PDB file of C-alpha atoms and ligand atoms in Angstrom:
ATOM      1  CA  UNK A   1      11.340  21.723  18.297  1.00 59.00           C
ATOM      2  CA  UNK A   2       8.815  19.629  19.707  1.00 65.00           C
ATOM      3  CA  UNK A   3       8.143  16.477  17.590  1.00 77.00           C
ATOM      4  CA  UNK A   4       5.427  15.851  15.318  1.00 84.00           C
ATOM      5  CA  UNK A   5       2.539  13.040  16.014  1.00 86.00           C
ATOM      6  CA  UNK A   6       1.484  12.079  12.360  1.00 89.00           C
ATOM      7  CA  UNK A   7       4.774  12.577  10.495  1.00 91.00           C
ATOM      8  CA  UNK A   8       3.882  11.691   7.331  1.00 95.00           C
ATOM      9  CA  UNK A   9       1.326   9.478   5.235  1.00 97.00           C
ATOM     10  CA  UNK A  10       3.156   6.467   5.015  1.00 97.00           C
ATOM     11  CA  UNK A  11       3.175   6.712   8.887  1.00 96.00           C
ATOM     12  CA  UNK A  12      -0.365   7.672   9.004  1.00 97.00           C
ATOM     13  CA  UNK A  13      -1.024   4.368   6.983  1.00 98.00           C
ATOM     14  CA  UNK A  14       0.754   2.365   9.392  1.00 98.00           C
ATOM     15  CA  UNK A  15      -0.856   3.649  12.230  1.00 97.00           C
ATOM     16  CA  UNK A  16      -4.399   3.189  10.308  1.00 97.00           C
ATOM     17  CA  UNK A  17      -3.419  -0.671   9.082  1.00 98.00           C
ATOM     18  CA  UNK A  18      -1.983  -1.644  13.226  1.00 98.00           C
ATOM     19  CA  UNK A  19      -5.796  -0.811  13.948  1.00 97.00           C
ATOM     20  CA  UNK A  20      -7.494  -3.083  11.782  1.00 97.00           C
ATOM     21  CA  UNK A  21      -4.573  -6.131  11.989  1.00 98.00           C
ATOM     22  CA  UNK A  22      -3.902  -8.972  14.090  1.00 98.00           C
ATOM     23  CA  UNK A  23      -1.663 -11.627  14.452  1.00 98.00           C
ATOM     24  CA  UNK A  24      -2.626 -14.402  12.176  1.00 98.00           C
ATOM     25  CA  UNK A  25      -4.339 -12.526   9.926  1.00 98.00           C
ATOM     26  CA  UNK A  26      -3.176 -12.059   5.903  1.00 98.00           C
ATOM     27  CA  UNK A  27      -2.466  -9.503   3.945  1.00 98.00           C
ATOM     28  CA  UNK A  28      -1.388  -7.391   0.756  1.00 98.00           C
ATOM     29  CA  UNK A  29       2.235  -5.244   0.707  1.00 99.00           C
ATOM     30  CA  UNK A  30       1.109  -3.990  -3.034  1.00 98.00           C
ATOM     31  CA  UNK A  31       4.304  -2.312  -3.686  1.00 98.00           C
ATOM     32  CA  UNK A  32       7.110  -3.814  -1.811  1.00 98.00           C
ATOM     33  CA  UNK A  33       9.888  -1.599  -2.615  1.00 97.00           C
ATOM     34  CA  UNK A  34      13.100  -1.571  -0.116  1.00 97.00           C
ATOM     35  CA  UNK A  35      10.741  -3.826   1.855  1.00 98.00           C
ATOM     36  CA  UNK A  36       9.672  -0.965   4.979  1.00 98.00           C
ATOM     37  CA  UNK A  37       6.013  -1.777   4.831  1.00 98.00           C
ATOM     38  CA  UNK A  38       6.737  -5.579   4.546  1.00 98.00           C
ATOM     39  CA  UNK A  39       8.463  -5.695   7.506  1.00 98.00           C
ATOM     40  CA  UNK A  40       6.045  -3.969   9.095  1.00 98.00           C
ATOM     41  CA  UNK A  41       3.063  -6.155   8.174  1.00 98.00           C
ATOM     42  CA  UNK A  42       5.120  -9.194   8.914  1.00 98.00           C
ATOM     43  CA  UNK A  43       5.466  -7.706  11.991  1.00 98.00           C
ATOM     44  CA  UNK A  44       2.191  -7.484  12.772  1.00 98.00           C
ATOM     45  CA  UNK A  45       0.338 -10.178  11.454  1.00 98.00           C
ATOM     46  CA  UNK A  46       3.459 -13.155  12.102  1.00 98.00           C
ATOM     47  CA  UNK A  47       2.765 -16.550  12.239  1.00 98.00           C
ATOM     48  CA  UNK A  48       0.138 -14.939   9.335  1.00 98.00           C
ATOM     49  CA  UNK A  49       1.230 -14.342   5.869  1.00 98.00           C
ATOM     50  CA  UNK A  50       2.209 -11.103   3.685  1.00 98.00           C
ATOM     51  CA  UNK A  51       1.957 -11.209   0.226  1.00 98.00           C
ATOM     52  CA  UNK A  52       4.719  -8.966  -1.308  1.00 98.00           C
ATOM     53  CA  UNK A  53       4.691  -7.567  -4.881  1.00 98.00           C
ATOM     54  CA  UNK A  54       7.161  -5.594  -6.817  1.00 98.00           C
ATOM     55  CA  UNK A  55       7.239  -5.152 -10.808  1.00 97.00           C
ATOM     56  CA  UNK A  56      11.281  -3.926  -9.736  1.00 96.00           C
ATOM     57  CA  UNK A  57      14.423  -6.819 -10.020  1.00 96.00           C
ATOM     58  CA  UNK A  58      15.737  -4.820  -7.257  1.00 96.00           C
ATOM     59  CA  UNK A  59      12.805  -3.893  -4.711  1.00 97.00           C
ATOM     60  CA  UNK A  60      12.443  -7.855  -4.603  1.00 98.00           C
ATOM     61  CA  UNK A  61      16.008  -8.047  -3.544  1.00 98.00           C
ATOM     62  CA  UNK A  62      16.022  -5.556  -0.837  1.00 97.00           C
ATOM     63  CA  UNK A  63      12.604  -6.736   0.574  1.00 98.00           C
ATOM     64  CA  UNK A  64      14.010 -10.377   0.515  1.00 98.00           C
ATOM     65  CA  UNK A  65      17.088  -8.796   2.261  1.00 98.00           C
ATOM     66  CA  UNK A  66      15.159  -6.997   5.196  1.00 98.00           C
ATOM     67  CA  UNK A  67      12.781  -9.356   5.754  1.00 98.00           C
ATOM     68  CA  UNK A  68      15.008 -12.415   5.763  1.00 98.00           C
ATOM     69  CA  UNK A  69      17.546 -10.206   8.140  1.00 98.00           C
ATOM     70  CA  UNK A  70      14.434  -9.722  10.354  1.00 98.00           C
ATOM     71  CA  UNK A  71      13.650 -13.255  10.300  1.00 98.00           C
ATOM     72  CA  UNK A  72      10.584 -12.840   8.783  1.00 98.00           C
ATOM     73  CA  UNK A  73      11.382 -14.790   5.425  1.00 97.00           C
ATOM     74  CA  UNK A  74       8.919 -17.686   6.264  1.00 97.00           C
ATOM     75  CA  UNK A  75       6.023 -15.329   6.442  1.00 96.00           C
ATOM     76  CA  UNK A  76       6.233 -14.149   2.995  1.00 98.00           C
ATOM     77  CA  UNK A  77       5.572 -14.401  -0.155  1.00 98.00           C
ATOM     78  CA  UNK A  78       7.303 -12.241  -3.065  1.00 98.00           C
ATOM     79  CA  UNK A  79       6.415 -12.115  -6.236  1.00 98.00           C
ATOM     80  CA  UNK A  80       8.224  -9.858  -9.143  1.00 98.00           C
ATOM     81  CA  UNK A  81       4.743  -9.064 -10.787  1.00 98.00           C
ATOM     82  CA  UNK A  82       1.977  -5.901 -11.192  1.00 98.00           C
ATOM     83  CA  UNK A  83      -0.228  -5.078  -8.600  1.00 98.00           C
ATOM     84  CA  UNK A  84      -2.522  -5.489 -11.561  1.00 98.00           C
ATOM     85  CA  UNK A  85      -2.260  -9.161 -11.041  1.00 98.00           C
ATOM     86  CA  UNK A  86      -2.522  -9.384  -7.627  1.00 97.00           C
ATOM     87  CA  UNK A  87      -5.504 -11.892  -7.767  1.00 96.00           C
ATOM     88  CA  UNK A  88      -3.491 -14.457  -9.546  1.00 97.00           C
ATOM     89  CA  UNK A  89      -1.613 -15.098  -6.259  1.00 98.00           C
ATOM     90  CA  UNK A  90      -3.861 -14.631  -3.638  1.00 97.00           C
ATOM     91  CA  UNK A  91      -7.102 -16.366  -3.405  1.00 90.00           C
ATOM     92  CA  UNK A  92      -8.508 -15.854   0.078  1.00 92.00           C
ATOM     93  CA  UNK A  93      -9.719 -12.934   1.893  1.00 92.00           C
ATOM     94  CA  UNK A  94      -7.546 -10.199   2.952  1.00 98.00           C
ATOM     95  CA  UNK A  95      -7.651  -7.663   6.162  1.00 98.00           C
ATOM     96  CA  UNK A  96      -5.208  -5.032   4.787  1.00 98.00           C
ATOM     97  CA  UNK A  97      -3.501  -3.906   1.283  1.00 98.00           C
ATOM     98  CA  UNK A  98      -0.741  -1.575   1.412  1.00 99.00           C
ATOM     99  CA  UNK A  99      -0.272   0.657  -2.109  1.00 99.00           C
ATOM    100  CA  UNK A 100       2.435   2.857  -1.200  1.00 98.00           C
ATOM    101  CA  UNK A 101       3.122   4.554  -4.814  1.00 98.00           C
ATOM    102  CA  UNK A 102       5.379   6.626  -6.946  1.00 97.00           C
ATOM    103  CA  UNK A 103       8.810   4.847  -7.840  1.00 96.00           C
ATOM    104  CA  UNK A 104      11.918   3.215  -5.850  1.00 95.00           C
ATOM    105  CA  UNK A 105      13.460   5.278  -3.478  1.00 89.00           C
ATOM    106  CA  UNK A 106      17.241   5.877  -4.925  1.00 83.00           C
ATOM    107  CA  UNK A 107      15.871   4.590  -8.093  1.00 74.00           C
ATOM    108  CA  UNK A 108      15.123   5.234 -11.379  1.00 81.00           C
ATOM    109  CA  UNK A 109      12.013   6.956 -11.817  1.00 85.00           C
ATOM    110  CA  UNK A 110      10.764   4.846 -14.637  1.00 87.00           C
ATOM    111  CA  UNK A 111      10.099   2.640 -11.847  1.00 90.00           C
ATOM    112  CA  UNK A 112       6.947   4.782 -11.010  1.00 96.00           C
ATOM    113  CA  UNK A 113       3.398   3.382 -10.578  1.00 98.00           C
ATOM    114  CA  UNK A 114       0.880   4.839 -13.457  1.00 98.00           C
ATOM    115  CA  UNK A 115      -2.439   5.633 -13.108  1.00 98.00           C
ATOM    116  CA  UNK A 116      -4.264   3.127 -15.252  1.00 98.00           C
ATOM    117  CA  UNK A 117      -2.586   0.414 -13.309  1.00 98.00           C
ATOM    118  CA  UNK A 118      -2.978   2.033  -9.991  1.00 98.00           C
ATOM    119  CA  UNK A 119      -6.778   2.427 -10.835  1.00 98.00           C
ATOM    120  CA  UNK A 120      -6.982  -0.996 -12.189  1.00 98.00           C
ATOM    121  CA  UNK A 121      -5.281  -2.535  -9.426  1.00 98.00           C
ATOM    122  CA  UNK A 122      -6.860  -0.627  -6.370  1.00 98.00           C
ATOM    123  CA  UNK A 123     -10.534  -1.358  -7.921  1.00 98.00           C
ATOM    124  CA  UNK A 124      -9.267  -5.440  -8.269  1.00 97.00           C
ATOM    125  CA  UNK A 125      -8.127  -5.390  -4.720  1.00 98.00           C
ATOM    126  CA  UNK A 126     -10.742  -4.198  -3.365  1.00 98.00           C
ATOM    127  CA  UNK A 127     -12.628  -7.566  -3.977  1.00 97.00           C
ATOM    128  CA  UNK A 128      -9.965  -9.315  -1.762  1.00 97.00           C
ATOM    129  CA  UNK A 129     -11.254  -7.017   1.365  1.00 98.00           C
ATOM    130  CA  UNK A 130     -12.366  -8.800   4.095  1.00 98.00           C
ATOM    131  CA  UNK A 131     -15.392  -6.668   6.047  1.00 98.00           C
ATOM    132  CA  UNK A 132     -13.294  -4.937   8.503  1.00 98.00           C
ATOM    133  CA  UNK A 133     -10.247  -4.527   6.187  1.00 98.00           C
ATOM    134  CA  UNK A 134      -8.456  -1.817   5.208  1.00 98.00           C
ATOM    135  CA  UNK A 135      -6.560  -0.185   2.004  1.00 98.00           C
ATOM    136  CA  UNK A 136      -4.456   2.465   2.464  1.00 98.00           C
ATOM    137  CA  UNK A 137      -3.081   4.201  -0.467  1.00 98.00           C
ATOM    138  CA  UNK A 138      -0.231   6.753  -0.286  1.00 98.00           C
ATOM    139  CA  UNK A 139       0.211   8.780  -3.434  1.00 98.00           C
ATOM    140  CA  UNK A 140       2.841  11.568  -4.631  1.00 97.00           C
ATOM    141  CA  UNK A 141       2.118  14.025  -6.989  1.00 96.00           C
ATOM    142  CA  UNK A 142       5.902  15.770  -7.392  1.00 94.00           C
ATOM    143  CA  UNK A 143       6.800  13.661 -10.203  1.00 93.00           C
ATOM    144  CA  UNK A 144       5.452  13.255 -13.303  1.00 94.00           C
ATOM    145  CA  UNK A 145       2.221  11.377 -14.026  1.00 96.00           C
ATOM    146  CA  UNK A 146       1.825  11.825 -10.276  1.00 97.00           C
ATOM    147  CA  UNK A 147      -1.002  14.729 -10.260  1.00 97.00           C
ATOM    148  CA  UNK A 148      -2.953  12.392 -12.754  1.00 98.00           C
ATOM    149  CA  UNK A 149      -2.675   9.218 -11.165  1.00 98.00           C
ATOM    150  CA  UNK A 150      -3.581  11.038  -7.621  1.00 98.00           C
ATOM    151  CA  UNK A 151      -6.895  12.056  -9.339  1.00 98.00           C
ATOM    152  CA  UNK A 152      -7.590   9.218 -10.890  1.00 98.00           C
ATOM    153  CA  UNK A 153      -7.518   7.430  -7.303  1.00 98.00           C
ATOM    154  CA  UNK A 154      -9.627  10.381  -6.344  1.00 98.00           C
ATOM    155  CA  UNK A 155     -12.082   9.920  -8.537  1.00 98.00           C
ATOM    156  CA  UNK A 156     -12.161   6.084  -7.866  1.00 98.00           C
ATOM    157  CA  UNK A 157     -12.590   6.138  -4.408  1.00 98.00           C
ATOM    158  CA  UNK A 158     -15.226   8.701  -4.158  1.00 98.00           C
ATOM    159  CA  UNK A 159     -17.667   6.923  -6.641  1.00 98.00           C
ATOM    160  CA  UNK A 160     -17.599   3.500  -4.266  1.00 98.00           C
ATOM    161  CA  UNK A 161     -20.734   2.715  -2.541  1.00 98.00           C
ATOM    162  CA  UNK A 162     -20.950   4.134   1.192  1.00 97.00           C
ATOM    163  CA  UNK A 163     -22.929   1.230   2.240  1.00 97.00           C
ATOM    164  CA  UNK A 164     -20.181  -0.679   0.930  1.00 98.00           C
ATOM    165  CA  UNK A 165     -17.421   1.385   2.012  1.00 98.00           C
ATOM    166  CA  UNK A 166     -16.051   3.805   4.363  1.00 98.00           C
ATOM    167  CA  UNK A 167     -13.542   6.050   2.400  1.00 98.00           C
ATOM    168  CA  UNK A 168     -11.147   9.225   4.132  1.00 98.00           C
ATOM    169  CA  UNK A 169      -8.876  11.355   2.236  1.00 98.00           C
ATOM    170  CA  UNK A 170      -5.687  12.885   3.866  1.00 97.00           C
ATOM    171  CA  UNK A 171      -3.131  15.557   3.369  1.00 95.00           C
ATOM    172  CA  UNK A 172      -0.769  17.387   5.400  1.00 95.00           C
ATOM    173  CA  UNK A 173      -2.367  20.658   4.299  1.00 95.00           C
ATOM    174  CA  UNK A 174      -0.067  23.387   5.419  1.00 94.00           C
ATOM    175  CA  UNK A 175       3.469  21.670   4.152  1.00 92.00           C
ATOM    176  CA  UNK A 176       5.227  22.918   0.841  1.00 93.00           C
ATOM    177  CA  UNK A 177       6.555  20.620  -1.666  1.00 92.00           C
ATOM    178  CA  UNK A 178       3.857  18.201  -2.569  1.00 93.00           C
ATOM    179  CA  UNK A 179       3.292  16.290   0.493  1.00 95.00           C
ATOM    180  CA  UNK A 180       2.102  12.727  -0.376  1.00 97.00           C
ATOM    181  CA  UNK A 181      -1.448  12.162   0.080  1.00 98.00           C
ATOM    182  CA  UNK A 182      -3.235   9.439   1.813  1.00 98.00           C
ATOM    183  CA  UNK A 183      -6.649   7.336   0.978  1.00 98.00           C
ATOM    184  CA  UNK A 184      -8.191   4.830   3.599  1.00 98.00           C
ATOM    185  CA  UNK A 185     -10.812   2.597   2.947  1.00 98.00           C
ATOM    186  CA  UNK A 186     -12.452   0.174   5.429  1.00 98.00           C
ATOM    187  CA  UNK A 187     -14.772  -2.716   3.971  1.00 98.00           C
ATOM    188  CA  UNK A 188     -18.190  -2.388   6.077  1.00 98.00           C
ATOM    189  CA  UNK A 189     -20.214  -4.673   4.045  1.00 96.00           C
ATOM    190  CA  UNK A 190     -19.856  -7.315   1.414  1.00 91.00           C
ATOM    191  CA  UNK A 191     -20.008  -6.581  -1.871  1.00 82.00           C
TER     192      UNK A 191
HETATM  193  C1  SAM B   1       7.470   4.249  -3.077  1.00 92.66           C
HETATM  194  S1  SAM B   1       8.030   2.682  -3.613  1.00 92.66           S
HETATM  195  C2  SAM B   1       7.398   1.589  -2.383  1.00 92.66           C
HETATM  196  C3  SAM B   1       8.085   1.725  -1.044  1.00 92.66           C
HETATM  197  C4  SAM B   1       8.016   0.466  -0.217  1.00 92.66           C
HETATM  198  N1  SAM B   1       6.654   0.113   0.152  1.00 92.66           N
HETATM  199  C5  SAM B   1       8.939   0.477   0.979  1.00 92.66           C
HETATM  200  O1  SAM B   1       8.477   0.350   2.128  1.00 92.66           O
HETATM  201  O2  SAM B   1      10.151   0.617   0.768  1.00 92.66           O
HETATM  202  C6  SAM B   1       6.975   2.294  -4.997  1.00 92.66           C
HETATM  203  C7  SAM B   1       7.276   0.942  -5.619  1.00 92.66           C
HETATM  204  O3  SAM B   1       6.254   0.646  -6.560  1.00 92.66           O
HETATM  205  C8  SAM B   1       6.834  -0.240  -7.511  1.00 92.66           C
HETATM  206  N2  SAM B   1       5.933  -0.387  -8.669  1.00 92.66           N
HETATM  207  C9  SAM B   1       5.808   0.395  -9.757  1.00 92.66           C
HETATM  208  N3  SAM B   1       4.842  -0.089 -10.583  1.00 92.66           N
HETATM  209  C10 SAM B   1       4.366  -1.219  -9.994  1.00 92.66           C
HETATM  210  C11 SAM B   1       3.369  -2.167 -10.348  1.00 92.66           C
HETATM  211  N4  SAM B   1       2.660  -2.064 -11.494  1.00 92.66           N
HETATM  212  N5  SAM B   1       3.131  -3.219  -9.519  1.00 92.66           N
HETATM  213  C12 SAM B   1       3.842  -3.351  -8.360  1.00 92.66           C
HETATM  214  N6  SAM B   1       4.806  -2.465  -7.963  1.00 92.66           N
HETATM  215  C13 SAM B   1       5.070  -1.407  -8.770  1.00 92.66           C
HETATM  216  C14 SAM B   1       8.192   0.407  -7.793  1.00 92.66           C
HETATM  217  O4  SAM B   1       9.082  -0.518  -8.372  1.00 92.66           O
HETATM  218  C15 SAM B   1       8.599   0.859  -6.384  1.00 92.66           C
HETATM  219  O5  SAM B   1       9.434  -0.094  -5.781  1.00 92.66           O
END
């Protein structure tokens, strides 16, 4: 079988941040995890910073792990806190924030992101855009709470201002199962 070119939303979103990132530049993992999208930021951004956040004991762990194994531990910094607090760490401009939701792979699914944080959190980090940034958000809806925090996203993003704001919504539309979803938003003007 011939191979696929997008392959999923999460690799959508990577391909979507490597556009809008440079070396140098600093930015948001929001949901750490096993530390996948970590590495990759580190990767693209090193000598710049990624801020990594995880409300999970063990998704700090394994993103420590990874990134440390990578040699990549200088370029971060991991916190074991909410998205929702995201602005308590960070306090200068940002070219790309990462949400990459739903709960720890292999573990428990009270681990999940809910929508009122995800909604609180995504409208807080948009402040910390940069013009020219991105958010990507990639959302699940198999599990529960998942169809309501997707539309509660949905409904977020499409009420931001389009003169502040570019915003794209993406699904794989023919797969079964509840393919995750993905939301980009570039920053095209200050707020
Ligand atoms: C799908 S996983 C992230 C995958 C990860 N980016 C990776 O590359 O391995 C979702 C993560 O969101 C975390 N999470 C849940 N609620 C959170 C919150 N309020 N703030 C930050 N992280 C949260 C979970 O602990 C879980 O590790």
């Amino acid at each position: 079988m011939k191979s696929t070119l997008f392959r999923n939303a999460v690799e959508l979103s990577h391909l979507v941040v490597s556009q809008a990132v440079a070396p140098c530049d600093t930015v948001i993992d929001a949901t750490c995890g096993n530390g996948y999208d970590t590495l990759f930021l580190a990767r693209l951004v090193s000598p710049g910073k990624v801020f990594a956040f995880d409300i999970t004991a063990r998704a700090i762990d394994n993103t420590l792990t990874l990134l440390t194994r990578h040699g990549f531990a200088e370029n971060l910094s991991l916190h074991q806190s909410s998205f929702i607090s995201l602005a308590d760490y960070v306090n200068q401009p940002v070219k790309a924030i990462m949400f990459n939701l739903g709960y720890l792979p292999g573990g428990d699914r009270d681990t999940a992101t809910t929508a009122e944080e995800t909604e609180l959190a995504v409208s807080r980090a948009l402040n910390l855009l940069v013009v020219g940034g991105v958010m990507t958000i990639v959302y699940y809806t198999g599990h529960d709470g998942g169809e309501q925090e997707a539309d509660r996203i949905i409904n977020l993003v499409s009420g931001l201002s389009q003169q502040e704001f570019e915003v794209v919504g993406m699904k794989f539309m023919n797969q079964v199962n509840n393919p995750p979803g993905l939301v980009i938003i570039n920053r095209i003007k200050e707020a």
